[in-house]
Tab-separated table of C-alpha atoms in Angstrom:
chain	number	residue	atom	x	y	z
A	193	UNK	CA	9.820	-43.533	-31.703
A	194	UNK	CA	7.980	-46.161	-29.661
A	195	UNK	CA	9.943	-49.211	-28.592
A	196	UNK	CA	7.233	-51.044	-26.688
A	197	UNK	CA	3.748	-51.885	-27.770
A	198	UNK	CA	1.177	-52.726	-25.091
A	199	UNK	CA	-1.760	-55.017	-25.605
A	200	UNK	CA	-4.656	-54.594	-25.131
A	201	UNK	CA	-5.045	-50.849	-25.649
A	202	UNK	CA	-7.961	-50.841	-23.213
A	203	UNK	CA	-9.161	-53.283	-20.571
A	204	UNK	CA	-12.332	-53.170	-18.447
A	205	UNK	CA	-12.791	-55.536	-15.511
A	206	UNK	CA	-14.698	-55.864	-12.250
A	207	UNK	CA	-13.176	-55.383	-8.824
A	208	UNK	CA	-11.563	-58.553	-7.571
A	209	UNK	CA	-10.669	-59.825	-11.038
A	210	UNK	CA	-7.117	-60.109	-12.333
A	211	UNK	CA	-5.798	-57.784	-15.046
A	212	UNK	CA	-3.122	-58.860	-17.499
A	213	UNK	CA	-1.324	-56.467	-19.817
A	214	UNK	CA	1.274	-57.427	-22.377
A	215	UNK	CA	4.192	-55.554	-23.861
A	216	UNK	CA	6.259	-56.377	-26.930
A	217	UNK	CA	9.453	-54.586	-27.856
A	218	UNK	CA	11.792	-54.511	-30.818
A	219	UNK	CA	15.436	-54.417	-29.766
A	220	UNK	CA	17.528	-56.068	-27.080
A	221	UNK	CA	17.232	-54.493	-23.661
A	222	UNK	CA	19.110	-53.914	-20.436
A	223	UNK	CA	15.903	-53.761	-18.408
A	224	UNK	CA	12.152	-53.330	-18.773
A	225	UNK	CA	10.004	-51.265	-16.443
A	226	UNK	CA	6.299	-50.742	-15.865
A	227	UNK	CA	4.803	-47.388	-14.934
A	228	UNK	CA	1.333	-46.249	-13.979
A	229	UNK	CA	-0.297	-42.918	-14.832
A	230	UNK	CA	-3.510	-41.578	-13.372
A	231	UNK	CA	-5.379	-39.361	-15.796
A	232	UNK	CA	-3.282	-36.341	-16.783
A	233	UNK	CA	-0.797	-36.849	-13.964
A	234	UNK	CA	2.851	-37.831	-13.787
A	235	UNK	CA	4.029	-41.413	-14.138
A	236	UNK	CA	4.791	-43.601	-11.158
A	237	UNK	CA	7.303	-46.438	-11.295
A	238	UNK	CA	5.831	-49.842	-10.437
A	239	UNK	CA	8.452	-52.501	-11.058
A	240	UNK	CA	11.684	-53.165	-12.962
A	241	UNK	CA	12.859	-56.472	-14.394
A	242	UNK	CA	16.361	-56.963	-15.731
A	243	UNK	CA	17.173	-58.827	-18.920
A	244	UNK	CA	18.580	-61.807	-16.982
A	245	UNK	CA	15.414	-62.173	-14.872
A	246	UNK	CA	12.289	-64.064	-15.908
A	247	UNK	CA	9.769	-63.155	-13.223
A	248	UNK	CA	9.397	-60.602	-10.461
A	249	UNK	CA	6.775	-59.903	-7.821
A	250	UNK	CA	5.846	-56.788	-5.885
A	251	UNK	CA	2.713	-56.906	-3.756
A	252	UNK	CA	-0.216	-57.611	-6.101
A	253	UNK	CA	1.996	-57.161	-9.173
A	254	UNK	CA	3.691	-59.925	-11.101
A	255	UNK	CA	5.899	-59.220	-14.099
A	256	UNK	CA	7.337	-61.751	-16.504
A	257	UNK	CA	9.945	-61.253	-19.175
A	258	UNK	CA	10.670	-63.452	-22.191
A	259	UNK	CA	13.696	-62.033	-23.992
A	260	UNK	CA	13.525	-64.680	-26.729
A	261	UNK	CA	10.069	-63.409	-27.680
A	262	UNK	CA	10.877	-59.800	-26.754
A	263	UNK	CA	7.784	-59.603	-24.598
A	264	UNK	CA	6.697	-58.925	-21.040
A	265	UNK	CA	3.462	-59.168	-19.128
A	266	UNK	CA	2.125	-57.333	-16.081
A	267	UNK	CA	-0.436	-59.101	-13.914
A	268	UNK	CA	-2.393	-57.193	-11.296
A	269	UNK	CA	-4.206	-59.597	-8.983
A	270	UNK	CA	-7.433	-58.849	-7.112
A	271	UNK	CA	-7.943	-55.510	-8.868
A	272	UNK	CA	-9.412	-52.538	-7.041
A	273	UNK	CA	-11.201	-49.453	-8.357
A	274	UNK	CA	-8.101	-47.467	-7.369
A	275	UNK	CA	-6.091	-49.462	-9.955
A	276	UNK	CA	-7.939	-47.571	-12.707
A	277	UNK	CA	-5.157	-45.863	-14.663
A	278	UNK	CA	-2.981	-46.153	-17.761
A	279	UNK	CA	-0.088	-48.582	-17.603
A	280	UNK	CA	3.058	-48.224	-19.695
A	281	UNK	CA	5.970	-50.517	-20.313
A	282	UNK	CA	9.322	-48.866	-20.867
A	283	UNK	CA	12.572	-50.349	-22.051
A	284	UNK	CA	16.141	-49.280	-21.592
A	285	UNK	CA	18.103	-50.655	-24.572
A	286	UNK	CA	21.472	-50.275	-22.864
A	287	UNK	CA	22.652	-49.051	-19.485
A	288	UNK	CA	22.855	-45.280	-19.562
A	289	UNK	CA	20.516	-44.807	-22.499
A	290	UNK	CA	17.102	-43.239	-22.398
A	291	UNK	CA	14.000	-45.074	-21.208
A	292	UNK	CA	11.623	-45.579	-24.146
A	293	UNK	CA	7.881	-45.930	-23.479
A	294	UNK	CA	5.106	-47.769	-25.238
A	295	UNK	CA	1.627	-46.395	-25.975
A	296	UNK	CA	0.050	-47.850	-22.868
A	297	UNK	CA	-2.933	-49.896	-21.731
A	298	UNK	CA	-5.879	-48.091	-20.165
A	299	UNK	CA	-7.301	-50.165	-17.321
A	300	UNK	CA	-10.761	-49.483	-15.949
A	301	UNK	CA	-11.824	-51.333	-12.787
A	302	UNK	CA	-15.466	-50.986	-11.821
A	303	UNK	CA	-16.905	-51.706	-8.390
B	103	UNK	CA	5.087	-37.360	-4.162
B	104	UNK	CA	8.369	-37.819	-6.003
B	105	UNK	CA	10.077	-34.542	-5.085
B	106	UNK	CA	10.231	-33.522	-8.756
B	107	UNK	CA	8.447	-30.246	-9.341
B	108	UNK	CA	7.509	-28.671	-12.646
B	109	UNK	CA	6.283	-25.207	-13.545
B	110	UNK	CA	4.038	-23.906	-14.842
B	111	UNK	CA	1.362	-26.585	-14.542
B	112	UNK	CA	-0.719	-25.197	-17.391
B	113	UNK	CA	-0.075	-22.615	-20.072
B	114	UNK	CA	-1.547	-21.419	-23.332
B	115	UNK	CA	0.551	-20.017	-26.167
B	116	UNK	CA	-0.090	-19.057	-29.764
B	117	UNK	CA	1.612	-20.506	-32.796
B	118	UNK	CA	5.073	-19.015	-33.397
B	119	UNK	CA	5.667	-18.064	-29.780
B	120	UNK	CA	8.386	-19.447	-27.528
B	121	UNK	CA	7.950	-21.269	-24.215
B	122	UNK	CA	10.203	-22.207	-21.293
B	123	UNK	CA	9.269	-25.035	-18.940
B	124	UNK	CA	11.091	-25.621	-15.675
B	125	UNK	CA	11.899	-28.666	-13.592
B	126	UNK	CA	13.452	-29.129	-10.163
B	127	UNK	CA	14.885	-32.582	-9.756
B	128	UNK	CA	14.655	-34.747	-6.670
B	129	UNK	CA	17.382	-34.143	-4.120
B	130	UNK	CA	20.508	-36.163	-4.930
B	131	UNK	CA	19.574	-36.748	-8.573
B	132	UNK	CA	21.958	-35.549	-11.277
B	133	UNK	CA	20.112	-36.695	-14.404
B	134	UNK	CA	17.021	-35.089	-15.897
B	135	UNK	CA	15.010	-36.442	-18.810
B	136	UNK	CA	12.258	-34.642	-20.695
B	137	UNK	CA	9.315	-36.338	-22.378
B	138	UNK	CA	6.443	-35.108	-24.538
B	139	UNK	CA	3.111	-36.893	-24.137
B	140	UNK	CA	0.363	-36.164	-26.641
B	141	UNK	CA	-3.203	-36.996	-25.648
B	142	UNK	CA	-3.787	-40.745	-25.635
B	143	UNK	CA	-0.163	-41.559	-26.418
B	144	UNK	CA	2.851	-42.760	-24.483
B	145	UNK	CA	5.631	-40.380	-23.430
B	146	UNK	CA	8.104	-39.609	-26.233
B	147	UNK	CA	11.735	-39.033	-25.223
B	148	UNK	CA	12.983	-35.526	-26.043
B	149	UNK	CA	16.427	-35.421	-24.416
B	150	UNK	CA	18.351	-36.203	-21.293
B	151	UNK	CA	20.843	-34.120	-19.299
B	152	UNK	CA	23.557	-35.589	-17.107
B	153	UNK	CA	25.739	-33.291	-15.030
B	154	UNK	CA	24.809	-30.258	-17.166
B	155	UNK	CA	25.583	-31.936	-20.516
B	156	UNK	CA	23.021	-33.211	-23.040
B	157	UNK	CA	23.360	-36.977	-23.120
B	158	UNK	CA	20.969	-38.477	-25.621
B	159	UNK	CA	18.276	-36.925	-27.776
B	160	UNK	CA	15.118	-38.295	-29.314
B	161	UNK	CA	13.617	-37.486	-32.694
B	162	UNK	CA	12.811	-33.831	-32.014
B	163	UNK	CA	13.861	-30.801	-34.102
B	164	UNK	CA	16.487	-28.293	-32.895
B	165	UNK	CA	13.795	-25.814	-31.866
B	166	UNK	CA	13.475	-28.054	-28.784
B	167	UNK	CA	16.432	-27.184	-26.579
B	168	UNK	CA	17.323	-27.519	-22.955
B	169	UNK	CA	19.617	-26.634	-20.120
B	170	UNK	CA	20.671	-28.199	-16.882
B	171	UNK	CA	21.982	-26.002	-14.098
B	172	UNK	CA	24.670	-26.706	-11.464
B	173	UNK	CA	21.935	-27.569	-8.942
B	174	UNK	CA	20.654	-30.107	-11.523
B	175	UNK	CA	17.393	-28.294	-12.166
B	176	UNK	CA	16.524	-28.042	-15.832
B	177	UNK	CA	14.682	-26.034	-18.470
B	178	UNK	CA	13.025	-27.085	-21.697
B	179	UNK	CA	12.720	-24.382	-24.339
B	180	UNK	CA	10.580	-24.665	-27.433
B	181	UNK	CA	10.838	-22.014	-30.147
B	182	UNK	CA	8.465	-21.275	-33.015
B	183	UNK	CA	5.598	-23.201	-31.426
B	184	UNK	CA	3.399	-25.313	-33.684
B	185	UNK	CA	-0.099	-26.614	-33.034
B	186	UNK	CA	1.287	-30.177	-32.730
B	187	UNK	CA	3.440	-29.081	-29.799
B	188	UNK	CA	0.293	-29.129	-27.656
B	189	UNK	CA	0.982	-31.870	-25.111
B	190	UNK	CA	1.856	-32.745	-21.536
B	191	UNK	CA	5.584	-32.185	-20.992
B	192	UNK	CA	7.025	-34.453	-18.348
B	193	UNK	CA	10.302	-34.094	-16.528
B	194	UNK	CA	11.894	-37.052	-14.777
B	195	UNK	CA	14.947	-37.190	-12.582
B	196	UNK	CA	17.216	-40.065	-11.652
B	197	UNK	CA	20.552	-40.745	-10.061
B	198	UNK	CA	23.097	-41.483	-12.761
B	199	UNK	CA	22.505	-42.330	-16.392
B	200	UNK	CA	21.175	-45.807	-15.743
B	201	UNK	CA	18.682	-44.482	-13.235
B	202	UNK	CA	20.635	-45.381	-10.154
B	203	UNK	CA	20.305	-48.611	-8.250
B	204	UNK	CA	16.617	-48.999	-9.034
B	205	UNK	CA	16.950	-47.941	-12.648
B	206	UNK	CA	13.738	-46.017	-12.262
B	207	UNK	CA	12.720	-42.497	-13.206
B	208	UNK	CA	10.937	-40.153	-10.834
B	209	UNK	CA	8.421	-38.011	-12.687
B	210	UNK	CA	6.935	-34.622	-11.976
B	211	UNK	CA	3.251	-33.921	-12.568
B	212	UNK	CA	3.944	-32.275	-15.911
B	213	UNK	CA	3.309	-28.984	-17.682
B	214	UNK	CA	0.234	-28.970	-19.919
B	215	UNK	CA	0.956	-26.797	-22.981
B	216	UNK	CA	-1.807	-25.729	-25.337
B	217	UNK	CA	-0.834	-24.028	-28.591
B	218	UNK	CA	-3.592	-22.079	-30.349
């Protein structure tokens, strides 16, 4: 079953613009992670935020977490054509349990 | 490159047949997770193996089974294939059940299964 639900399902922007993707989840979590997948390829880990953290940065990525609303957002600043991919949020309900993925947001960045 | 390798990369089977997919985990990783990803969907958790024991299973029938070997490589077996089993099967390795210090999974490129 899906734990996370990303919004929007698809996003098209121009190079240089910012892209924001949102994720809502249902149960309490130990941590929330974001992954990227190029078409038909494996997933690549981008960033992890723990339940006691509210914001995290990594390069052009900024992730926020609001546990009271059970939601997270991923911001990609100054998007590039190479950022075109699907982005998934994944939650780990408890330490040691499986990572559960959402349905993803497909980002298209045109030059 | 994550160091996780999967084989075969593509395969075609007919309904009712059996398939075995293989995964070599990244060096130093003792946990392997398997996911099924249908076209346009997110990865669905099948099961996880930790030190050769199944540790957690998603909502998949018993005809989906697995093994983990002493070198921590793993197999996914699917019996009595159905058309809906057509998907990308992803293997991910990690260090420890919580995914090690980073908590992250390292994915292979997947095995694309088509059932006709």
